[in-house]
Short mmCIF file of C-alpha atoms in Angstrom, two decimals:
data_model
loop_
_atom_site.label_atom_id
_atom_site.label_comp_id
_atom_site.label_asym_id
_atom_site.label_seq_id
_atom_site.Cartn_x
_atom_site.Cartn_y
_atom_site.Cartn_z
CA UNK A 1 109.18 101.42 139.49
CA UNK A 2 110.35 103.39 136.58
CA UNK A 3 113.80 104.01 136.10
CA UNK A 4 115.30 107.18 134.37
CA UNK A 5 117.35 107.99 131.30
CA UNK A 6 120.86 108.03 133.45
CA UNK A 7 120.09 104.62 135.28
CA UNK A 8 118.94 102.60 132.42
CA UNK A 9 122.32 103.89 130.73
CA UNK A 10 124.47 103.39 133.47
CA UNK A 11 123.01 99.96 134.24
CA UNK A 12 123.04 98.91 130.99
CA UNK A 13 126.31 99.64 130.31
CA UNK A 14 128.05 97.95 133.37
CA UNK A 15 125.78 94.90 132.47
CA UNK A 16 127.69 94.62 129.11
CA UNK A 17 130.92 95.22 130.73
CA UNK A 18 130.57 92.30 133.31
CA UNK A 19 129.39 89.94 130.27
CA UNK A 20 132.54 90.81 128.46
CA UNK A 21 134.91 90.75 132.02
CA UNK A 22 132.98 87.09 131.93
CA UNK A 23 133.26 85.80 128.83
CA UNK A 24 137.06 87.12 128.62
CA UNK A 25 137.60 85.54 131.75
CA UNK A 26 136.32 82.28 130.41
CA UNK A 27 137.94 82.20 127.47
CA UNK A 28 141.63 82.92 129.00
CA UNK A 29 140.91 80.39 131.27
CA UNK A 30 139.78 78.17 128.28
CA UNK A 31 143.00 78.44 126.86
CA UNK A 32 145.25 78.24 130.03
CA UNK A 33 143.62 74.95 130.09
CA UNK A 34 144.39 73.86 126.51
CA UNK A 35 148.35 75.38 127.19
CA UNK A 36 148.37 73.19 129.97
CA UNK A 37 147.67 70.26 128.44
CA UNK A 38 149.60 70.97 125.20
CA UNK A 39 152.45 71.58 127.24
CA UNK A 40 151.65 67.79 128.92
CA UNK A 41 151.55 66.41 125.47
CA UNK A 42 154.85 68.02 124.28
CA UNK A 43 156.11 67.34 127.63
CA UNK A 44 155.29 63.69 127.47
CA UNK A 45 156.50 63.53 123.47
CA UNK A 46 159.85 64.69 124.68
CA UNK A 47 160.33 62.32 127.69
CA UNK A 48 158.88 59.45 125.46
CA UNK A 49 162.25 59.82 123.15
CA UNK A 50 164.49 60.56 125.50
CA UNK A 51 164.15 57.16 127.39
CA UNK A 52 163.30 55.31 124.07
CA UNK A 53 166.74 56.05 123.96
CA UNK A 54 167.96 55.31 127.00
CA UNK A 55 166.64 52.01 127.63
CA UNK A 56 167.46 50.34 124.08
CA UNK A 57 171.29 51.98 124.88
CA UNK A 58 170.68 49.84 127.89
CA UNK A 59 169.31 46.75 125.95
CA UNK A 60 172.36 46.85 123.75
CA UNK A 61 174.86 46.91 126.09
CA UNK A 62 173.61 44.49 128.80
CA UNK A 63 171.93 41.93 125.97
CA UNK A 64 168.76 42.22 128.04
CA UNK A 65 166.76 44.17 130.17
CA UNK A 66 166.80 43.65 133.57
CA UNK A 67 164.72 45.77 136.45
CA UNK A 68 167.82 47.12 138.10
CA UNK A 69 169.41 47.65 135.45
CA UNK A 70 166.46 49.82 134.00
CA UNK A 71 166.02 51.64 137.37
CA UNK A 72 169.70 52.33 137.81
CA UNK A 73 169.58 54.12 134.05
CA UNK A 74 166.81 56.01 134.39
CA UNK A 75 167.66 57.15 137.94
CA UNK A 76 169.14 60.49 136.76
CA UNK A 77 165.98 61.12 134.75
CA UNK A 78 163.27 60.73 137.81
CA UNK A 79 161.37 63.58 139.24
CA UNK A 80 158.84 63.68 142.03
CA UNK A 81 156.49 64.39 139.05
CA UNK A 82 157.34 61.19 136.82
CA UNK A 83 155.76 58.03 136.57
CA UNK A 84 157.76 55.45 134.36
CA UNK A 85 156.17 51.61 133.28
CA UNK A 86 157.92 49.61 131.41
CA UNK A 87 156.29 46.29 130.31
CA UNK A 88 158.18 43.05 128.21
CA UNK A 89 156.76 42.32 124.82
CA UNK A 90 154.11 40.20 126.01
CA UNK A 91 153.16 44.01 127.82
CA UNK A 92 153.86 41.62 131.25
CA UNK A 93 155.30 44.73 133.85
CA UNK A 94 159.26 44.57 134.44
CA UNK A 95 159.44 47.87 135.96
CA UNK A 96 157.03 49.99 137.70
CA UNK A 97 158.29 53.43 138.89
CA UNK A 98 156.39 56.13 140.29
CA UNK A 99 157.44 59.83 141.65
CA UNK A 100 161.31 58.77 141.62
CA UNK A 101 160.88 55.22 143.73
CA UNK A 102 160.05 51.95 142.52
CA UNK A 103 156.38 50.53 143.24
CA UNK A 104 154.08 46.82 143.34
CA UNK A 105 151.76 46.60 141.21
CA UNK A 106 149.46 46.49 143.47
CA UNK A 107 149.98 50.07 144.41
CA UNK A 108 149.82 51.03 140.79
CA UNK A 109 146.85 49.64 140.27
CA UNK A 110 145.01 51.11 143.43
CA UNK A 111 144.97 54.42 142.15
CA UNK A 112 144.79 52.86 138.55
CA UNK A 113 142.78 50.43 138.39
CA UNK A 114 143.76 47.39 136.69
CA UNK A 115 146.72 47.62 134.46
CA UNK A 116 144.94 45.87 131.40
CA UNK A 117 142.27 49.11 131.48
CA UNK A 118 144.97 51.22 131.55
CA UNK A 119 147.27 50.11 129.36
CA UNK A 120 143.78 50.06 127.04
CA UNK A 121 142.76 53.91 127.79
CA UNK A 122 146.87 55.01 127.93
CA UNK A 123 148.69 52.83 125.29
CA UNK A 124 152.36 51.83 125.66
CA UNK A 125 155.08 53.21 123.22
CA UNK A 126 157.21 50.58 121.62
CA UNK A 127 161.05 50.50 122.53
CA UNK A 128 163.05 48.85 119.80
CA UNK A 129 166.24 47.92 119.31
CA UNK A 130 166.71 48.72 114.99
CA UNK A 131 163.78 47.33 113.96
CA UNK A 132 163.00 44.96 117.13
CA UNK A 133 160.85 45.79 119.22
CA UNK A 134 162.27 44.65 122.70
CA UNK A 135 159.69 46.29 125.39
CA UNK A 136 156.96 48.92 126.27
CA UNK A 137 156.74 51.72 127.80
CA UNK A 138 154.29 54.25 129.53
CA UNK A 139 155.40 57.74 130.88
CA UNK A 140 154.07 61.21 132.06
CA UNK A 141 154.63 64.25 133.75
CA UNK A 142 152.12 63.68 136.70
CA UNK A 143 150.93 67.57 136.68
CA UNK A 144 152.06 71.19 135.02
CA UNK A 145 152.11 72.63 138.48
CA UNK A 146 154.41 69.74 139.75
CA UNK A 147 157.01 72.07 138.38
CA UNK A 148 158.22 75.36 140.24
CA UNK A 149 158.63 78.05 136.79
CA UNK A 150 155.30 76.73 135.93
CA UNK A 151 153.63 77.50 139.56
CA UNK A 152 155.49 81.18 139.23
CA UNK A 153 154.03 81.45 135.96
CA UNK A 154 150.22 80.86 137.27
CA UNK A 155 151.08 82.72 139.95
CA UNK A 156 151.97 85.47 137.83
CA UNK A 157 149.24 85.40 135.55
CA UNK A 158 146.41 85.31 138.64
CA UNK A 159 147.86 88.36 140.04
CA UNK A 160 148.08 90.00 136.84
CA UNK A 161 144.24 89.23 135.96
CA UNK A 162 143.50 90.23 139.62
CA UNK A 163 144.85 93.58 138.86
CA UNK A 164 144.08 94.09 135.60
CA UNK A 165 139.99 93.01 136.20
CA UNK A 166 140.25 95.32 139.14
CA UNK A 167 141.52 98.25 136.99
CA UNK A 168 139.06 97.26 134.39
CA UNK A 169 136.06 97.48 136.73
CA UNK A 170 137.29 100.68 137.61
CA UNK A 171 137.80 102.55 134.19
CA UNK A 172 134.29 100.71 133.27
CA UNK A 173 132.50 102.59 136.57
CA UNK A 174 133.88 105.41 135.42
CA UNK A 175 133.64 105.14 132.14
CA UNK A 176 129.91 104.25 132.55
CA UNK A 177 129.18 106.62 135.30
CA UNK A 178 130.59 110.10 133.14
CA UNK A 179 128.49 108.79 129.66
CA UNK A 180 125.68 107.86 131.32
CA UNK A 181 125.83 111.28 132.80
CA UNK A 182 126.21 113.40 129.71
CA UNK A 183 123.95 111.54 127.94
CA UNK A 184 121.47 111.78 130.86
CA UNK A 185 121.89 116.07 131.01
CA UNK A 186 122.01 116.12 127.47
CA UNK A 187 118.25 113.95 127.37
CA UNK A 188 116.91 116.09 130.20
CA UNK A 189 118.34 119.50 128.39
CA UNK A 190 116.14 117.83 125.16
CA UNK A 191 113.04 117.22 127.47
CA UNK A 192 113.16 120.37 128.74
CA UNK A 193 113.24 122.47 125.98
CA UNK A 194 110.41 120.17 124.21
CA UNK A 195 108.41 120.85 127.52
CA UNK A 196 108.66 124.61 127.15
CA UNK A 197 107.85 124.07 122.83
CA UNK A 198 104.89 126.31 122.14
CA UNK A 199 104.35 127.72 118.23
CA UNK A 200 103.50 130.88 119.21
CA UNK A 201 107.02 131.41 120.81
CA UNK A 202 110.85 131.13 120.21
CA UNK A 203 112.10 127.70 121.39
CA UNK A 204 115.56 127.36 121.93
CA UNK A 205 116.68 124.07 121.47
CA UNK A 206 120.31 122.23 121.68
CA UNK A 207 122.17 122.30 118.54
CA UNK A 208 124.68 120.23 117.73
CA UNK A 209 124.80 117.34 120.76
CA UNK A 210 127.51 114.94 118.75
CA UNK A 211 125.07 112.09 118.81
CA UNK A 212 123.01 111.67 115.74
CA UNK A 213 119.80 110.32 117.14
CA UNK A 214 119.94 113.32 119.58
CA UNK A 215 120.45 115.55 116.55
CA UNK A 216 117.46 114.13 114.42
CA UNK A 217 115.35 114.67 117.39
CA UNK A 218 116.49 118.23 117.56
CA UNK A 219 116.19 118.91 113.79
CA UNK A 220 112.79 117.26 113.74
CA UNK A 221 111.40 118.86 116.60
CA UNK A 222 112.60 122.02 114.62
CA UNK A 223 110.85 121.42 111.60
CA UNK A 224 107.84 120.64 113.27
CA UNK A 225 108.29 123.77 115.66
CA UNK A 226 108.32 125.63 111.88
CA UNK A 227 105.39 123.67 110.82
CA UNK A 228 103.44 124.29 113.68
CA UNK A 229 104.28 128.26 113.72
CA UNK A 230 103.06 128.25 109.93
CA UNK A 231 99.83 126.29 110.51
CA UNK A 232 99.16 128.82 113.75
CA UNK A 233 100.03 131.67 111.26
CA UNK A 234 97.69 130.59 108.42
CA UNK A 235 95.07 129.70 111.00
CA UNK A 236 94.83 133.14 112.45
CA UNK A 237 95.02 134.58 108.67
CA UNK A 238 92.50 131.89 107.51
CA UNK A 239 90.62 133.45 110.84
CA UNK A 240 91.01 136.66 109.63
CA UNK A 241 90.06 135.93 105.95
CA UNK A 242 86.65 134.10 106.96
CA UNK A 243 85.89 136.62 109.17
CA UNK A 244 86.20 138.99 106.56
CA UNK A 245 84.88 137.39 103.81
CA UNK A 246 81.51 136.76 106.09
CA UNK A 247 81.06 139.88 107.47
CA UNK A 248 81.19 142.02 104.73
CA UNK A 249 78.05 140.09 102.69
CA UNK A 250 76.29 139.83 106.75
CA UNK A 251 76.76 143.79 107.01
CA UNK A 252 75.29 144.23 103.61
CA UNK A 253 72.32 141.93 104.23
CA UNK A 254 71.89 143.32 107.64
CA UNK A 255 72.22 147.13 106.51
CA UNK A 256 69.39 146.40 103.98
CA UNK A 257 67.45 144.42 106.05
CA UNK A 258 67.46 147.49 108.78
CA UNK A 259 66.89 149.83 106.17
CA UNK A 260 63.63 147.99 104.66
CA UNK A 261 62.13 147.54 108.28
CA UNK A 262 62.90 151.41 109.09
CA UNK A 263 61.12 152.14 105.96
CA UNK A 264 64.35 153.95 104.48
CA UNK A 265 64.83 151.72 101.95
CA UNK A 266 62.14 150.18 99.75
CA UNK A 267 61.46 146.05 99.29
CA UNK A 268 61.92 145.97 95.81
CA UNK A 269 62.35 142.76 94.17
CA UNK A 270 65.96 143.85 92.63
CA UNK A 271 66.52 144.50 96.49
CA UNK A 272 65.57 141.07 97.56
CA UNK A 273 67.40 140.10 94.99
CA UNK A 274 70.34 141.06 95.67
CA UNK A 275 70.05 139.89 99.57
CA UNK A 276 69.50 136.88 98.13
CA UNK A 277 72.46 136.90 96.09
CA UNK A 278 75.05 137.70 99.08
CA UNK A 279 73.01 134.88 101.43
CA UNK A 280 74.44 132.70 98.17
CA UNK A 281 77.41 133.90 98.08
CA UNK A 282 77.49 133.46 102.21
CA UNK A 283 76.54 130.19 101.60
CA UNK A 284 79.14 129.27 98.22
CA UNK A 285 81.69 129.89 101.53
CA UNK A 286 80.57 127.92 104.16
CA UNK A 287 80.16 125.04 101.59
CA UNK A 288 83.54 125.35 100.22
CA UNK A 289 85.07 125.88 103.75
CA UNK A 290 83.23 122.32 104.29
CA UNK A 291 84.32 120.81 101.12
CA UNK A 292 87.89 121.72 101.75
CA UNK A 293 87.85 120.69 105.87
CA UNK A 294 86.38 117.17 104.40
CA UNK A 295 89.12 116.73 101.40
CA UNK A 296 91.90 117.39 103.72
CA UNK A 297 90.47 114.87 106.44
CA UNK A 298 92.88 111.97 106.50
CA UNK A 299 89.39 109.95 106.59
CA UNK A 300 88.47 111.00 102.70
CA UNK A 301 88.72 108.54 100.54
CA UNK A 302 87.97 108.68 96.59
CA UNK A 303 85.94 106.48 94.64
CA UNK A 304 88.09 105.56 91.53
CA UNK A 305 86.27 104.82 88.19
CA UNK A 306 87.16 104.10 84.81
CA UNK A 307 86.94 108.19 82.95
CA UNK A 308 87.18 108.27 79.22
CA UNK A 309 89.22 111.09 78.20
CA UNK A 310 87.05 112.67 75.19
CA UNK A 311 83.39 112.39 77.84
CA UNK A 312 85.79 114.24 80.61
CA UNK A 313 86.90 117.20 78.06
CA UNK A 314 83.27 117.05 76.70
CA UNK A 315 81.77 117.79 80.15
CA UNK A 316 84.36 120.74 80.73
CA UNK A 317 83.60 122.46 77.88
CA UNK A 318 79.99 121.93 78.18
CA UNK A 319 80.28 123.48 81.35
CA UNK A 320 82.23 126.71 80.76
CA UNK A 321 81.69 127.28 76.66
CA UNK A 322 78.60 129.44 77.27
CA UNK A 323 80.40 131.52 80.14
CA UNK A 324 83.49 131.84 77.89
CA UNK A 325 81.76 133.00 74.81
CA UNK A 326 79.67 135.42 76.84
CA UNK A 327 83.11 137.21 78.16
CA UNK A 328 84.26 136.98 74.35
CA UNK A 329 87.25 134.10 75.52
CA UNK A 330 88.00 131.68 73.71
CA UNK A 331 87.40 128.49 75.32
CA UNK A 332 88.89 124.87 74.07
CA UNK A 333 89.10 121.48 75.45
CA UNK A 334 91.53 119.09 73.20
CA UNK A 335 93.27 115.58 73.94
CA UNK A 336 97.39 115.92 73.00
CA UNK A 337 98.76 112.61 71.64
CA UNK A 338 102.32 110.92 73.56
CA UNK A 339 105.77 110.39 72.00
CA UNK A 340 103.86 107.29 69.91
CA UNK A 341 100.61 109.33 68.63
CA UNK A 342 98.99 107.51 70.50
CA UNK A 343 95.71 108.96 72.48
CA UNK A 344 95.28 108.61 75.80
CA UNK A 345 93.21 105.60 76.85
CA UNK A 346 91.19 105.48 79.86
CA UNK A 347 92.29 106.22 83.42
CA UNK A 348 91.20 105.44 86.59
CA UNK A 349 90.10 108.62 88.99
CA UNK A 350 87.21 109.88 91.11
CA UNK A 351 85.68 111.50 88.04
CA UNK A 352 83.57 113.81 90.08
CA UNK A 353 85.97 115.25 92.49
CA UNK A 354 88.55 115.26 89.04
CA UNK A 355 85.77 117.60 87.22
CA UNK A 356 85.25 119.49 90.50
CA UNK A 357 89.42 120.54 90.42
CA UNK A 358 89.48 121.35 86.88
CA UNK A 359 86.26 123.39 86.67
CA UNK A 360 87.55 125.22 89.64
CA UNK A 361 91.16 125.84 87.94
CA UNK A 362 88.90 127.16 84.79
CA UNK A 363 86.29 129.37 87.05
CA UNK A 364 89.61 130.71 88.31
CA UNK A 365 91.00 131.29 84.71
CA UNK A 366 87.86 132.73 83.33
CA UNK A 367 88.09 135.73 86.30
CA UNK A 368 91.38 136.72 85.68
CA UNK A 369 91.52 136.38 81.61
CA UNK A 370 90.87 139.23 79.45
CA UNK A 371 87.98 139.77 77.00
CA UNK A 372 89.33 138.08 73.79
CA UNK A 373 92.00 136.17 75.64
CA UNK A 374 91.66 132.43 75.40
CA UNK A 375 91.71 129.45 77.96
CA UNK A 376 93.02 125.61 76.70
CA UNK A 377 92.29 122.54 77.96
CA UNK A 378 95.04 119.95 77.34
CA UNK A 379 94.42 116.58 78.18
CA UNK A 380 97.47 113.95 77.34
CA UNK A 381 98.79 110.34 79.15
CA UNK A 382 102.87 109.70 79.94
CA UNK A 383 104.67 107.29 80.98
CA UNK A 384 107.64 106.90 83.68
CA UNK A 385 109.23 103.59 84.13
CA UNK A 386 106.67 100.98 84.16
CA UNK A 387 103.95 103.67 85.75
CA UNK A 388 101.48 105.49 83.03
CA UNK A 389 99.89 109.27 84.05
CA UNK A 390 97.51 111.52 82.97
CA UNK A 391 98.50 115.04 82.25
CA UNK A 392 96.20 117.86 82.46
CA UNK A 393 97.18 120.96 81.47
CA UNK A 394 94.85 124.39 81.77
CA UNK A 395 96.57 127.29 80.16
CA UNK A 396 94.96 130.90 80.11
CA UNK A 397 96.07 134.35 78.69
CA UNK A 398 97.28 136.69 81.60
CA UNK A 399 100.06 136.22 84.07
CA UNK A 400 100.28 135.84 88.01
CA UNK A 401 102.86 137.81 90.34
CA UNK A 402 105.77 136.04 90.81
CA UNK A 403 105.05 136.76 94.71
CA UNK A 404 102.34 134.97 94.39
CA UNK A 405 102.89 131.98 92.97
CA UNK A 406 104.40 130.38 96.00
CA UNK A 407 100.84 131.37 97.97
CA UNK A 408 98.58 130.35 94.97
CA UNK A 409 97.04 127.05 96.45
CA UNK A 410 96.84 128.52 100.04
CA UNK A 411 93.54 128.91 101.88
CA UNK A 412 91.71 131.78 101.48
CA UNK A 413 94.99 133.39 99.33
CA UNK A 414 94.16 136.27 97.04
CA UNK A 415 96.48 138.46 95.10
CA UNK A 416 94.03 140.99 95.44
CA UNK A 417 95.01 142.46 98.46
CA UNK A 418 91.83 144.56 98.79
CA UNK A 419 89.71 141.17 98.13
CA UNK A 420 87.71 143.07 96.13
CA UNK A 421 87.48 139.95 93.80
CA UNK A 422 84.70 137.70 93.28
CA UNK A 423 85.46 134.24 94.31
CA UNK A 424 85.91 133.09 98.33
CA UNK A 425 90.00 132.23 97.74
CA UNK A 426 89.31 128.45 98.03
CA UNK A 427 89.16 126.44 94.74
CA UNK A 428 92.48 126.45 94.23
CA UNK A 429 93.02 125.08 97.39
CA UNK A 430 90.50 122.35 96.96
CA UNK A 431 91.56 121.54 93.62
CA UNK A 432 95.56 120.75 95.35
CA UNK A 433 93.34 118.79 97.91
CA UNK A 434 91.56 116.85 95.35
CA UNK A 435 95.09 116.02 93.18
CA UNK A 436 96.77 115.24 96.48
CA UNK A 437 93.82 112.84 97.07
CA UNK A 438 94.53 110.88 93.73
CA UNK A 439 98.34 110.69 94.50
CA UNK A 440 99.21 113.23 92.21
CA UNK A 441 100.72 116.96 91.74
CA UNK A 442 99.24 120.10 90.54
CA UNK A 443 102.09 123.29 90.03
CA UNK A 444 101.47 126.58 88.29
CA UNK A 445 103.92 128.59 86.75
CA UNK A 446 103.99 131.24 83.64
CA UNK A 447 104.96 130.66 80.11
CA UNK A 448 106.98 133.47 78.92
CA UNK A 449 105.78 135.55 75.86
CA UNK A 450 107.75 134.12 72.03
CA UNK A 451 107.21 136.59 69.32
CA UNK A 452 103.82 138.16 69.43
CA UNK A 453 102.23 135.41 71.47
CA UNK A 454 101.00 136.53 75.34
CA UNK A 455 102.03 135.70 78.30
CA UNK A 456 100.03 133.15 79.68
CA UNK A 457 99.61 131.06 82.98
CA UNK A 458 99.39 127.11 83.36
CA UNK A 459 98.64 124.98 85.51
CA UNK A 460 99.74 121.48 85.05
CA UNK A 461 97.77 118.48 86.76
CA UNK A 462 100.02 114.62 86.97
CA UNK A 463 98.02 112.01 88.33
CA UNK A 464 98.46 108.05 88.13
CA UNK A 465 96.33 106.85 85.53
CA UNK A 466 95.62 102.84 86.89
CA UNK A 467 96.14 101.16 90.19
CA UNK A 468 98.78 98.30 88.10
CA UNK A 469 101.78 98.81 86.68
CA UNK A 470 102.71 98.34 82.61
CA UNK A 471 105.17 96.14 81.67
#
């Protein structure tokens, strides 16, 4: 049977209440125990002088020691709580007294046992006389409770742990009952308003609780309510955005087609053509769109190789020289050296996917530069700690919105509101998706204009360059 929130609280709570009540318990009565018998020892020290004392002052006077003689001095010294034994030097018994009366040995040692084992587990103190030792003698209190202050006293004490456990159990019920409550209306209140959590909607959640697990619950399901709203938001936009980006080259096609089969508009080949062009640009989309849902997949995984700088850079500018020089850009591709000249060595990275980002970055560039504008590609390594990284830098003439730079890598984003542009709004995405893939970053940002110089835009690429560290 499953037990809720307040009764695990409550239940837990009084469960480490009654093991402290327990183990306070038995360590006050572990101590009562040692007072009692510290007190017997002290007790017993004391008593042990005292007739030392008495019996050599005996001894001295009489020139001997004689049993009534013994029993007639220590008379005013008996208690019903007292045993005295005194024993000759040969530890032979002389006097046996027990509980204020004098006793056989017999009696002694029926309780005893025989007075050779006891004298052996309870040895005798010496009496002496200077430095003679005239006799022996064994004494003790026979209990602690044998005396009435020290019965009051336990008495005392009992009724004063009675009470006080009583009042303890009491504040502890309490205690438990009214947190195990709060806590219990302020888990349900939490439970509640996760229940009713929906990113479409305001959800009012408990602020400030006073516990800080309660309040990291609350702030996280708060940034996740955020998250959620802005993943449901650029859903519907991305819905939006594909939508539009596939109807308008559909209603073309299908307008032409119509028009061709109603004999309105002639099958020319520049006709066809041109269908044939928007079916590629349809299908540029849906392959990107699939490119993108399988680089964001927490399934991808890259194949890292071993890339040599110069081949990389060699391959980019193979790719893009020809488009560059046709728009009159110029176009270069150049390895930077680090802070010790040195070049960078090989890395390792999923070369393919690594060309795929860049060449998208540089398609990107290439639409928004300016005939006689140039584009660079800067290729350089760095190192942080004991960690080395490659550093690609792509820097083009021109200059993006400042509103825009926060939305530059989002699905489907265009600063062209009219998306007008060529281009289906998703390299740049893929290309974050690819960087984020290698464990790196990719940020974009504009380099202000110094003297006659443009403004231009770059976008800067860090990824680790080895799977080891450098000592």
């Amino acid at each position: 049977m499953k037990q809720s929130f307040f009764q695990k609280t409550f239940l837990g709570q009084l469960a480490v209440a009654a093991a402290v009540i327990v183990i306070m318990s038995a360590v006050f009565f572990v101590a009562i125990r040692a007072s009692i018998s510290s007190w017997n020892l002290d007790k017993k020290g004391d008593l042990e002088i005292l007739l030392e004392q008495v019996i050599s002052k005996s001894y001295r006077l009489e020139g001997g020691l004689s049993p009534t003689q013994i029993a007639y001095v220590l008379q005013p010294y008996l208690t019903d709580s007292l045993y005295i034994y005194i024993f000759d030097t040969a530890k032979k018994p002389i006097l046996l007294m027990e509980k204020g009366k004098r006793v056989a040995q017999s009696e002694v040692e029926a309780h005893t046992g025989s007075l050779s084992s006891f004298l052996a587990f309870n040895p005798p103190v010496a009496i002496h006389d200077g430095t003679k030792e005239i006799a022996y003698m064994a004494v003790d209190s026979a209990d602690f409770l044998a005396y009435k202050a020290n019965r009051m006293f336990l008495s005392t004490m009992k009724k004063a742990i009675l009470i006080g456990g009583i009042g303890a159990i009491i504040c502890i019920l309490f205690l438990s009952l009214t947190s195990a409550s709060a806590l219990s209306k302020k888990t349900t209140a939490l439970a509640d308003s996760i229940a009713l959590f929906s990113p479409d909607k305001e959800t009012h959640l408990p602020q400030e609780t006073g516990l800080e697990e309660f309040d990291r619950i609350t702030k996280s399901v708060q940034t996740l309510h955020q998250r959620l709203k802005t993943e449901s938001n650029l859903r519907r936009q991305w819905m939006q955005d594909i939508s539009h980006d596939l109807r308008t080259p559909i209603t073309a096609v299908q307008m032409q087609l119509e028009g061709m089969t109603d004999g309105v508009l002639p099958a020319s080949k520049e006709r066809i053509q041109t269908l044939f062009s928007e079916l590629k640009h349809i299908e540029r989309l849906v392959c990107n769109l699939q490119d993108l849902s399988r680089y964001e997949s927490p399934e991808m995984q890259i194949h890292r190789t071993s890339v040599e700088p110069a081949s990389f850079l060699s391959d980019i500018f193979d790719r893009f020289s020809f488009a560059a020089g046709i728009q009159e850009i110029s176009f270069l591709c150049t390895e930077e050296p680090d802070t010790t000249g040195a070049l960078a060595k090989p890395f390792q990275a999923d070369e393919l996917l690594l060309q795929r980002c860049v060449s998208n970055i540089v398609q990107n560039a290439l639409q928004h530069t300016a005939a006689h504008g140039n584009i660079t590609v800067t290729l350089s390594q760095q190192y942080k700690e004991t960690r080395r990284f490659i550093c690609i830098l792509i820097t083009n003439t021109g200059t993006i919105s400042d509103t825009d730079i926060p939305y530059i890598f989002d699905r489907l984003y265009r600063g062209d509101k009219s998306r007008s542009s060529t281009g289906s709004g998703l390299g740049l995405s893929i290309a974050q998706a690819i960087i984020t893939l290698h464990g790196g970053t990719i940020t974009v940002h504009n380099i202000q204009s110094k003297n006659d110089t443009p403004q231009q835009v770059q976008f800067t690429i860090k990824i680790p360059a080895d799977d080891i560290c450098y000592e």
